[in-house]
Amino acid sequence: GNSVTQMEGPVTLSEEAFLTINCTYTATGYPSLFWYVQYPGEGLQLLLKATKADDKGSNKGFEATYRKETTSFHLEKGSVQVSDSAVYFCALSDPRRNTDKLIFGTGTRLQVFP
Amino acid sequence: DAGVIQSPRHEVTEMGQEVTLRCKPISGHNSLFWYRQTMMRGLELLIYFNNNVPIDDSGMPEDRFSAKMPNASFSTLKIQPSEPRDSAVYFCASSAGQGGQPQHFGDGTRLSIL
């Protein structure tokens, strides 16, 4: 079945450091891939998405590239800010099934210190 | 545009009482999802609807939980009778329902059962 694996957290960084949060997936066919962010006390917000191989999703300085050959969708940001502290979820959906049901990873907590 | 609207934002009640959580999806969205989030179990999909019809309720914990979607603009999640282990944050999300589309989350209802 489809599944998503994320790196364990928390990830602790100093402000302006480079961020990578690893995400790999197992899926039949060609899923759509998503990163969501959850700030304290809020719901999940869509951060970026990619729908086919080699697509790069980007938003707010974050980027992730859909790598079919390595079944990965790693999240990166060149210079993190304290305000980026949140929990990040990788997710996939299988458009062949004509459903928007998502398979989520377990989430990775990012803590950025000044 | 209004996002997904959930009510109440917070609910505190005594065990044995009936609890009703409400959700208004984004206008025009055809799919609606109910999730539960706890520290121990993370984010769990409880049930989802497509065009007001329940498609997958395999995540509903037990018969004490029920969900309805009487029309395209309203859904409820009911717990009767409630138990302390039901304490969690409950999220509603909606999507266009076309396959591979992102979900948009509400801010959640924080439920505490005493």
XYZ file of C-alpha atoms in Angstrom:
228
model
C 0.000 0.000 0.000
C 0.910 3.671 -0.139
C 2.989 5.098 2.692
C 5.117 8.105 3.643
C 8.216 8.101 5.839
C 9.601 11.272 7.398
C 12.715 11.855 9.416
C 12.288 11.843 13.180
C 12.318 15.171 14.951
C 12.782 17.486 16.499
C 15.093 19.279 14.131
C 16.825 22.079 15.999
C 18.547 24.874 14.067
C 19.890 28.350 14.583
C 18.359 31.212 12.654
C 19.663 31.492 9.051
C 20.775 27.838 8.964
C 19.989 25.564 6.009
C 17.059 23.208 6.471
C 16.413 19.762 5.037
C 13.568 17.534 6.162
C 13.641 14.158 4.467
C 10.545 12.484 3.070
C 10.363 9.247 1.106
C 7.289 7.482 -0.151
C 5.990 4.156 -1.379
C 3.190 4.257 -3.905
C 1.825 2.550 -6.977
C 1.641 4.776 -9.993
C 2.367 8.486 -9.843
C 1.024 10.147 -6.715
C 0.734 13.855 -6.058
C 3.011 14.976 -3.229
C 2.452 17.683 -0.634
C 4.101 19.431 2.284
C 1.874 20.834 4.999
C 2.885 23.032 7.944
C 1.162 23.230 11.317
C 1.866 26.193 13.584
C 1.010 25.883 17.293
C -2.727 25.965 17.934
C -3.620 25.953 14.239
C -4.725 23.525 11.560
C -2.513 22.151 8.817
C -1.770 24.570 5.989
C -0.697 23.564 2.508
C 2.898 24.714 2.038
C 3.676 23.365 -1.435
C 2.849 20.570 -3.827
C 4.096 18.705 -6.898
C 2.027 16.564 -9.201
C 4.557 14.802 -11.434
C 8.156 13.674 -11.568
C 10.794 16.449 -11.583
C 8.239 19.095 -10.588
C 9.528 21.545 -8.006
C 7.049 22.986 -5.549
C 7.997 26.231 -3.815
C 6.473 28.702 -1.377
C 7.760 31.154 1.276
C 11.378 30.190 0.530
C 10.699 26.460 0.928
C 11.286 24.070 -1.961
C 10.802 20.366 -2.662
C 11.458 18.395 -5.851
C 9.500 15.293 -6.836
C 12.184 12.628 -7.376
C 10.706 9.503 -8.904
C 14.019 7.647 -9.122
C 14.612 7.954 -5.372
C 10.905 8.144 -4.399
C 11.644 11.248 -2.367
C 10.241 14.727 -1.782
C 12.666 16.391 0.625
C 11.801 19.827 1.993
C 14.540 22.484 1.913
C 14.983 26.108 2.866
C 18.173 28.077 2.512
C 17.844 30.287 5.591
C 15.329 29.494 8.322
C 13.726 32.027 10.628
C 12.376 31.700 14.155
C 8.898 32.063 12.661
C 9.414 28.800 10.717
C 9.211 26.830 13.970
C 6.334 24.424 13.408
C 5.520 20.811 12.587
C 5.935 19.802 8.942
C 3.986 16.945 7.347
C 4.751 15.195 4.076
C 1.746 13.634 2.326
C 0.727 11.856 -0.860
C -2.451 11.160 -2.742
C -3.144 8.815 -5.629
C -5.049 10.706 -8.314
C -5.814 7.453 -10.127
C -8.253 6.620 -7.386
C -10.197 9.805 -8.102
C -10.000 10.752 -4.435
C -8.287 13.488 -2.488
C -7.630 11.177 0.456
C -4.104 11.864 1.737
C -1.562 9.556 3.342
C 0.400 11.641 5.878
C 3.805 11.121 7.396
C 4.142 11.350 11.156
C 5.335 14.948 11.073
C 8.701 16.537 11.876
C 8.964 19.274 14.475
C 11.314 22.134 13.575
C 12.632 24.423 16.291
C 14.581 27.502 15.225
C 16.458 29.513 17.843
C 17.714 33.092 17.452
C -12.576 33.549 0.435
C -13.691 31.899 3.653
C -11.777 28.803 4.597
C -13.074 25.725 6.378
C -14.995 26.826 9.449
C -15.214 24.659 12.537
C -17.182 25.192 15.721
C -16.769 25.303 18.592
C -13.053 26.085 18.865
C -12.915 24.660 22.364
C -15.222 22.272 24.176
C -14.941 21.063 27.740
C -17.510 18.610 29.011
C -17.949 15.777 31.446
C -17.722 12.160 30.466
C -20.971 10.615 29.401
C -22.203 13.782 27.736
C -22.986 14.039 24.037
C -20.576 16.162 22.018
C -21.307 17.591 18.567
C -18.595 19.144 16.425
C -19.520 21.165 13.361
C -17.843 21.921 10.066
C -18.603 24.171 7.115
C -16.421 23.249 4.110
C -15.177 25.640 1.459
C -17.931 26.448 -1.004
C -17.696 24.289 -4.127
C -15.614 21.567 -2.511
C -16.986 18.043 -2.957
C -14.944 16.113 -0.405
C -14.898 16.495 3.371
C -12.605 14.812 5.870
C -12.668 14.459 9.665
C -9.381 13.911 11.525
C -8.338 13.477 15.132
C -4.919 14.565 16.413
C -3.305 13.510 19.686
C 0.255 13.435 20.948
C 0.164 9.655 21.270
C -1.417 8.729 17.946
C -0.641 11.721 15.746
C -3.055 12.625 12.966
C -5.747 10.006 12.232
C -8.349 10.075 9.458
C -11.720 9.202 10.953
C -14.075 9.409 7.977
C -14.442 11.132 4.647
C -17.338 12.073 2.418
C -17.584 12.649 -1.304
C -20.652 14.498 -2.596
C -22.199 14.164 0.894
C -21.872 10.356 0.870
C -19.588 8.602 3.394
C -16.873 6.819 1.410
C -14.552 5.449 4.077
C -15.379 5.305 7.791
C -12.806 2.679 8.698
C -11.043 5.160 10.984
C -14.049 5.778 13.215
C -12.946 4.398 16.596
C -16.188 2.771 17.685
C -19.943 3.038 17.648
C -19.887 6.004 19.986
C -18.693 8.093 17.030
C -20.964 9.079 14.166
C -20.686 11.604 11.336
C -23.234 13.089 8.990
C -23.234 15.388 6.016
C -26.829 16.413 5.348
C -25.847 18.869 2.601
C -22.818 20.183 0.759
C -22.192 23.011 3.224
C -22.415 21.290 6.605
C -21.131 18.260 8.457
C -21.221 17.070 12.062
C -19.152 14.652 14.098
C -20.953 13.350 17.172
C -19.620 11.446 20.161
C -22.174 9.832 22.451
C -21.380 9.024 25.193
C -18.057 10.819 25.462
C -15.077 9.398 27.380
C -11.854 11.017 28.642
C -9.826 9.144 25.997
C -11.746 11.075 23.320
C -9.885 14.232 24.368
C -8.039 15.480 21.289
C -8.035 18.145 18.601
C -10.528 17.330 15.866
C -9.940 18.777 12.405
C -12.207 19.075 9.426
C -10.778 19.490 5.929
C -12.297 19.875 2.481
C -11.063 19.518 -1.082
C -12.276 19.819 -4.651
C -12.631 16.037 -4.842
C -11.125 15.626 -8.297
C -8.295 13.296 -7.359
C -4.844 14.398 -6.247
C -6.069 17.802 -5.027
C -4.883 19.354 -1.755
C -7.027 19.401 1.354
C -7.741 22.640 3.191
C -7.981 22.388 6.954
C -10.002 24.244 9.547
C -8.449 25.485 12.780
C -9.811 22.520 14.711
C -11.891 21.915 17.822
C -9.946 21.230 21.004
C -12.066 18.760 22.971
C -11.487 17.967 26.633
C -13.563 15.296 28.344
C -13.305 15.423 32.132
